[in-house]
Structures are given as structure tokens and as C-alpha cells.
Coordinates of C-alpha atoms in Angstrom, one line a residue:
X590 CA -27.6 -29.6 18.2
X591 CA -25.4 -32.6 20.7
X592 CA -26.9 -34.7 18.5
X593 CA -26.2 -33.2 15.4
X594 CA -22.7 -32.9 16.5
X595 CA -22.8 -36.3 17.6
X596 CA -23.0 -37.7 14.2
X597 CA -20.3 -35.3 12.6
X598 CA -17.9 -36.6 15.1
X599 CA -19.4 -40.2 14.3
X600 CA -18.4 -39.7 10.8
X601 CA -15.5 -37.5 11.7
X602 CA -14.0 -41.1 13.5
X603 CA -15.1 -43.1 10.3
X604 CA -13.0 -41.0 8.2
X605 CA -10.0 -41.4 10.7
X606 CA -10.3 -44.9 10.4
X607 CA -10.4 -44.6 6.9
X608 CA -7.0 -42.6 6.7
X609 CA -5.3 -45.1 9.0
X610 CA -6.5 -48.1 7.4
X611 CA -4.8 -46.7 4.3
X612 CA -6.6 -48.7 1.8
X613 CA -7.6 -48.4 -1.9
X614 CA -9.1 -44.7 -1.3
X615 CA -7.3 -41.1 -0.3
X616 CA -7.7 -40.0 2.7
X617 CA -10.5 -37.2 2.4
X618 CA -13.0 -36.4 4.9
X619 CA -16.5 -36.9 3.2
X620 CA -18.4 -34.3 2.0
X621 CA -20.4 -33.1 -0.9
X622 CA -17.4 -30.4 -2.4
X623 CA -14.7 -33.4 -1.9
X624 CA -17.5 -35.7 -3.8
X625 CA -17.2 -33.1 -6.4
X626 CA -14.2 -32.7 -6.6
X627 CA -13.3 -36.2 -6.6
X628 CA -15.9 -36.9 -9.4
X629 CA -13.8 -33.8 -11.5
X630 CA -10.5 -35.8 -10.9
X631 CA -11.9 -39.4 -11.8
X632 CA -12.8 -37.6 -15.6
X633 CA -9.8 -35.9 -15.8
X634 CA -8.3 -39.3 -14.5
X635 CA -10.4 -41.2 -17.3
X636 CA -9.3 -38.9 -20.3
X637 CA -5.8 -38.8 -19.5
X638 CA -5.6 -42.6 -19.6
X639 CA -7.6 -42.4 -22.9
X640 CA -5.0 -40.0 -24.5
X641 CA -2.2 -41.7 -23.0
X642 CA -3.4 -45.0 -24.4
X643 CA -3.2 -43.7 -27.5
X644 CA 0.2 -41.9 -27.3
X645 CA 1.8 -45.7 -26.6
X646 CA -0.6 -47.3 -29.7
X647 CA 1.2 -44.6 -31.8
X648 CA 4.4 -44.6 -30.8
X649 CA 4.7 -48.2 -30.9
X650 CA 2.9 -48.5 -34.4
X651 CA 5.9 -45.5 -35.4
X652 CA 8.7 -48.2 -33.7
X653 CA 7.3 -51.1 -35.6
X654 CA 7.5 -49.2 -38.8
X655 CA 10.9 -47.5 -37.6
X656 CA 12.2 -51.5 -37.1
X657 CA 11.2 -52.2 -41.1
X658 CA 13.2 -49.4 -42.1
X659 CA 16.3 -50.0 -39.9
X660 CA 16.6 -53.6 -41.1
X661 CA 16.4 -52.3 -44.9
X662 CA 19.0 -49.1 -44.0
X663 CA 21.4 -52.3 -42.0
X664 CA 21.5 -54.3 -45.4
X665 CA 21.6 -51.5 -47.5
X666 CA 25.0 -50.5 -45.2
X667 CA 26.2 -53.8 -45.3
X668 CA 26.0 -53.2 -49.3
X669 CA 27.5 -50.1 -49.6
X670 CA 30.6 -50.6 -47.6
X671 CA 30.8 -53.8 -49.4
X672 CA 30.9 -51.7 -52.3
X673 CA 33.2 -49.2 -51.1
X674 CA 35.4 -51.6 -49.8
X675 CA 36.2 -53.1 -53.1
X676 CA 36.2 -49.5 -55.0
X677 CA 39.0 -49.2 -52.8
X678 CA 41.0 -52.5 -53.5
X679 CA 40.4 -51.3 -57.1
X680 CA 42.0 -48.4 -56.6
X681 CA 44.8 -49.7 -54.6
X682 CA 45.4 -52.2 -56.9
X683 CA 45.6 -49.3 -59.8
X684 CA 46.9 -46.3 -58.1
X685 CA 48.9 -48.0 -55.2
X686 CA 48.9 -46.5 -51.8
X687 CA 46.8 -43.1 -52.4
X688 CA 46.8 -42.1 -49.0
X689 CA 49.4 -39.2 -48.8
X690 CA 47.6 -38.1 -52.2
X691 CA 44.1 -37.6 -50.9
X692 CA 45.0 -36.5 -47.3
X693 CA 47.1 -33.6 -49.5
X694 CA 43.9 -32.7 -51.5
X695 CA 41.3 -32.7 -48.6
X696 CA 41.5 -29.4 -46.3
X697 CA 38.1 -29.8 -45.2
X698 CA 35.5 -32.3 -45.0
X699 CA 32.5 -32.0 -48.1
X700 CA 29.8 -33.8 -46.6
X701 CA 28.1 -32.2 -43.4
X702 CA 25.4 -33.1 -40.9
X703 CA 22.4 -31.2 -40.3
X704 CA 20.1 -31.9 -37.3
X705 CA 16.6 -30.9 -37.3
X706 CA 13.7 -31.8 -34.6
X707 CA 11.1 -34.0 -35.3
X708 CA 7.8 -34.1 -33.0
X709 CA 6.2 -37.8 -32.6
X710 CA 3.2 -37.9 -30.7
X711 CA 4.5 -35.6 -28.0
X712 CA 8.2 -37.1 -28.2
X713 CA 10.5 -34.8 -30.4
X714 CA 13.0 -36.6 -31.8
X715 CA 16.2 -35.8 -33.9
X716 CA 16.5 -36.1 -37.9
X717 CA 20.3 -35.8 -39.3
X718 CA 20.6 -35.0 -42.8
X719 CA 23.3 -34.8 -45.0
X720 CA 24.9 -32.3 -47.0
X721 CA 27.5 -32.1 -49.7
X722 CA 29.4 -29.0 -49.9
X723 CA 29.8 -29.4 -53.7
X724 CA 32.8 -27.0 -53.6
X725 CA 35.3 -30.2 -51.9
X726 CA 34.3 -32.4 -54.6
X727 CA 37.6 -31.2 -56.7
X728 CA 40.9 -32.4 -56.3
X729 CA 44.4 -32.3 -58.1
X730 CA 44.8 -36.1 -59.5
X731 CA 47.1 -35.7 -61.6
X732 CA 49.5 -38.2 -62.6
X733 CA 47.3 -41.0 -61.5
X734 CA 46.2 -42.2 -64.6
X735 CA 43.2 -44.5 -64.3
X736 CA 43.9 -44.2 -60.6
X737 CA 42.2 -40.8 -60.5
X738 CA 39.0 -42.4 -61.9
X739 CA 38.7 -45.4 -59.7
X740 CA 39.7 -42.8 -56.5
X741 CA 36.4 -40.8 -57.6
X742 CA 34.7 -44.0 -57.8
X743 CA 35.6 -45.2 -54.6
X744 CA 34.7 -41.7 -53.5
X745 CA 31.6 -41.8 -54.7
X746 CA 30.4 -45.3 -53.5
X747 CA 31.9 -44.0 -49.5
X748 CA 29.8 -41.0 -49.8
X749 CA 26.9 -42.9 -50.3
X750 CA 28.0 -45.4 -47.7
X751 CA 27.9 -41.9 -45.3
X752 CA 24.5 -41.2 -46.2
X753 CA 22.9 -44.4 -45.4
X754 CA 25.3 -44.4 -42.3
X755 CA 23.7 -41.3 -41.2
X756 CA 20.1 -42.5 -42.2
X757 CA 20.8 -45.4 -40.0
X758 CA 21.9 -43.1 -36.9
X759 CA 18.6 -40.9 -37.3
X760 CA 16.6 -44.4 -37.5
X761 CA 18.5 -46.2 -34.8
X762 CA 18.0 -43.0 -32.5
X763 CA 14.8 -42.0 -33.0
X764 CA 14.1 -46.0 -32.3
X765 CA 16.1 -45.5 -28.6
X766 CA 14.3 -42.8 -28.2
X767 CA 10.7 -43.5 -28.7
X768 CA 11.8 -47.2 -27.0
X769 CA 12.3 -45.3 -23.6
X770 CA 9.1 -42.7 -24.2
X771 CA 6.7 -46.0 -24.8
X772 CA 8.3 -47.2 -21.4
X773 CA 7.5 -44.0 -19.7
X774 CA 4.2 -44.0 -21.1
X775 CA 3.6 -47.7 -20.5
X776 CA 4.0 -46.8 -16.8
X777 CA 2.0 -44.3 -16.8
X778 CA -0.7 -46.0 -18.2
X779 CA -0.6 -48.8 -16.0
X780 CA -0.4 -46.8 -13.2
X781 CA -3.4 -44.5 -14.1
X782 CA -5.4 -48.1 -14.8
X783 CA -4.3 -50.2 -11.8
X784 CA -3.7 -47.4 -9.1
X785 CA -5.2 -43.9 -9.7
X786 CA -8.4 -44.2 -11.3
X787 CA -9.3 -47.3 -9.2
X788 CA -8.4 -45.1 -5.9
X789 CA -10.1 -42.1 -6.9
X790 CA -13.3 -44.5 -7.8
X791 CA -12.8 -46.2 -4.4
X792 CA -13.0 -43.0 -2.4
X793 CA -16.0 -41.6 -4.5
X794 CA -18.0 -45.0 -3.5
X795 CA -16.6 -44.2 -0.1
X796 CA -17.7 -40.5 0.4
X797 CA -21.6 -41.5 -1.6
X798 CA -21.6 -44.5 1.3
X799 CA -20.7 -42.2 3.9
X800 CA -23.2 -39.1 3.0
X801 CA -26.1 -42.1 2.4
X802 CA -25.1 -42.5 5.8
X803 CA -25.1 -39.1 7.2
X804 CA -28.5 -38.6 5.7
X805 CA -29.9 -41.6 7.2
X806 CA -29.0 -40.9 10.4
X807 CA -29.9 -37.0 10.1
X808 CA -33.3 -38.5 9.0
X809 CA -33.8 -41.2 11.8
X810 CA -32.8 -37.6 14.4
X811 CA -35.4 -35.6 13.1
X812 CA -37.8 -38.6 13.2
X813 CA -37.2 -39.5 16.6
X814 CA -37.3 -35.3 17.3
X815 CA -41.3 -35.2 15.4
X816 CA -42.4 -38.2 17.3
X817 CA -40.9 -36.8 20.6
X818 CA -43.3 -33.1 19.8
X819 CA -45.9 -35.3 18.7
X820 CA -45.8 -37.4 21.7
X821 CA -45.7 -34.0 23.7
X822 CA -48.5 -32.4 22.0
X823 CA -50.6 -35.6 22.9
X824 CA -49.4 -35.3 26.2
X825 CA -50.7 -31.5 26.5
X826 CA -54.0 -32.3 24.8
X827 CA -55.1 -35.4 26.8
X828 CA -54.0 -33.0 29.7
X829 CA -56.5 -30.4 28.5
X830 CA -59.3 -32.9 28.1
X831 CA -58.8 -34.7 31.2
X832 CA -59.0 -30.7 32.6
X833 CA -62.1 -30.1 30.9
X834 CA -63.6 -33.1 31.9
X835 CA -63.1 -31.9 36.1
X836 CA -64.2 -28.9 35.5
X837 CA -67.2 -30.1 33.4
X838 CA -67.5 -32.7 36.2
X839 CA -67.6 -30.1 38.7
X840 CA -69.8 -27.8 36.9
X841 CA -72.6 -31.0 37.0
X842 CA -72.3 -31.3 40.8
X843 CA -73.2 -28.2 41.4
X844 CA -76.5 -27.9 39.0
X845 CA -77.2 -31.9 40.5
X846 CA -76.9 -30.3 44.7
X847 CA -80.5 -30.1 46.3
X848 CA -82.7 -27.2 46.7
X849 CA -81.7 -24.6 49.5
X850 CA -83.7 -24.8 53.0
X851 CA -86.6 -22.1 54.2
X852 CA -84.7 -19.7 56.2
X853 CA -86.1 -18.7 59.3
X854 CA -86.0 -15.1 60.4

């Protein structure tokens, strides 16, 4: 049993100096349930990398895509306002300063925003849409002339200048967005790949060494223990022979002694 203690406190110190050295490996004490469970966390470990590998493959494959379609919605912008710009120089030039005019017929805007949640890969996202309340459309132009049809015009071309506008903000945030979540993820990865899984492997090479040497030493004890009783047992059995050798010795001396004398009465 001192001996058996012995090498738990031998490894007991090993372990110590593993904590303090503070290396590649977490500071467990080795044993078979922390191999275990060490073993459970380097799969776990292993499978999260896997999915979070291919979280960032996906969310970078949606960014590149995403980067297509906001160069297309930037020229299509620079289009349409080019557009609407000169529907309104038109209309200028036709109706004169319209301002008054319109602000008069508009009492509330006709286009609104919806916002709706979209889910990529894990990273939700928001998607504005746009809506035309139909019932704005109308206003009082009269007087204008051919005014009134190059204000509708000029309405018409800014309305679709809105809607790729608001394309464009959905595009241009969903790209910030999933910019800073391939970051996080990035990191994540890398730290899984160059710190976790490597540590956790570390200390389940350390705790296999460790229990390889536990058993080795447990093994040389009860070696050295078997020799020791078989040592003993030789030393009781030569002791018995060299005991039955006297008294067979002394059994002979007295069958070899001379006959008794005559004994005179």
C-alpha cells in the first residue's frame, strides 16, 4: 500500500508540474474518466470546427455573390438618378418652379419600407422592401399643362430611383453584416484549429503517456512483490529440506551406533 501511494503521489507531482509548466495541454490530473472525457471534447472539438468551416465557406460564397449584385444595384442607381435628375430639369424647364405645387398635394408619403428577417447560415439578416400605397399616387395638377405630365414622369423615374435605393441599403447591409459574422467566425475557426483542438489533443497524449506510466510502474511493484514471495517461499522450502536432512541425519546415527553390552547382574 506505501508503495502504491508512492506512485500516486509520483504522478500526483508530475501533474503539478504539468499545471505550472502551463504548456500546450489543460491542466487535468490524469486518469481514465478525464481521458474520457477529454477524448468526448476533442470530437465535439473536431465537429464544431467542421461546421464552423463551413458556416465561413458559405457566408463568404453569399458575400461574393452579394458583391456582384451591389456593383449592378450602384450602376443601376447611378442610372436612375441620372434619369430622374433630368425628368426634373424637364419639368422645370416646362412647368417652372413646381415646388410649392407638389409639397401642396403630398400629405403623406406613398412609398413605404417593410423590413423582414432573413436567416443566412445562422446570421439573420434584414430585407427592406418597398411598398406603394397606390392611394398617394393622385394629385391636383391642374393648370400645369404639359407640366403635369412631365411632374408624373419625373415622379415615376424617382420612385424607381427609391426602389433600387432601398435594394442597395438591404444589399449593402446584409454585406456589413455577414462581413463582421465571417470575422467572428474566422476567429473562431482559427482558434478551434491553432489553440483548442491542438490542446485538448496535447493533454490526451499526456494523460495515455502518464497512465502507460502508472501501469508500468504498478507492473514492475507487483513484480518485484511475486519475486519477493517467491524468494521467500524458496527460503522456507530449502529451510524444510535442510530440516529434513538433520533429522534424517540423525535418524542414521542412531540405527549406525554399536550393539549394547552384556549386562551383568
Amino acid at each position: 500500500p506505501s508503495k502504491a501511494r508512492g506512485s500516486l503521489w509520483s504522478a500526483h507531482r508530475r501533474a503539478s508540474r504539468g499545471m505550472s509548466s502551463g504548456g500546450a495541454r489543460l491542466n487535468v490530473f490524469p486518469t481514465r474518466q478525464t481521458l474520457q472525457i477529454m477524448k468526448v471534447k476533442l470530437v465535439g472539438a473536431k465537429k464544431g470546427h467542421s461546421l464552423l468551416k463551413k458556416k465561413a465557406d458559405a457566408l463568404t460564397m453569399r458575400l461574393r455573390n452579394l458583391l456582384r449584385t451591389i456593383l449592378d444595384a450602384k450602376e443601376a442607381m447611378g442610372s436612375a438618378f441620372k434619369e430622374g435628375n433630368f425628368a426634373l430639369a424637364e419639368v422645370k424647364y416646362a412647368a417652372g418652379d413646381i415646388k410649392p405645387i407638389v409639397i401642396e398635394g403630398v400629405s403623406s408619403a406613398y412609398k413605404r419600407v417593410e423590413t423582414r428577417i432573413d436567416n443566412i447560415a445562422g446570421v439573420k439578416v434584414p430585407v427592406f422592401k418597398a411598398v406603394d400605397k397606390a392611394e398617394f399616387f393622385t394629385s391636383d395638377q391642374t393648370g400645369l399643362s404639359k407640366g403635369g405630365q412631365q411632374i408624373a414622369k419625373a415622379r415615376q423615374t424617382f420612385s424607381k430611383s427609391v426602389d433600387v435605393l432601398i435594394q442597395l441599403a438591404t444589399l449593402q447591409t446584409s454585406f456589413m453584416i455577414l462581413d463582421e459574422a465571417i470575422k467572428v467566425t474566422s476567429r473562431r475557426v482559427n482558434a478551434l484549429d491553432t489553440v483548442v483542438i491542438p490542446r485538448i489533443s496535447n493533454t490526451v497524449a499526456y494523460i495515455k503517456s502518464e497512465l502507460d506510466e502508472l501501469e508500468r510502474e504498478e507492473f514492475f511493484r507487483l513484480k518485484r512483490s511475486q519475486d519477493k514471495k517467491k524468494k521467500e517461499m524458496a527460503e522456507k522450502e530449502l529451510a524444510k529440506k535442510d530440516a529434513l536432512i538433520e533429522l534424517e541425519a540423525e535418524a542414521g546415527s542412531l540405527l549406525d551406533a554399536g550393539a549394547d553390552k552384556d549386562l551383568m547382574f
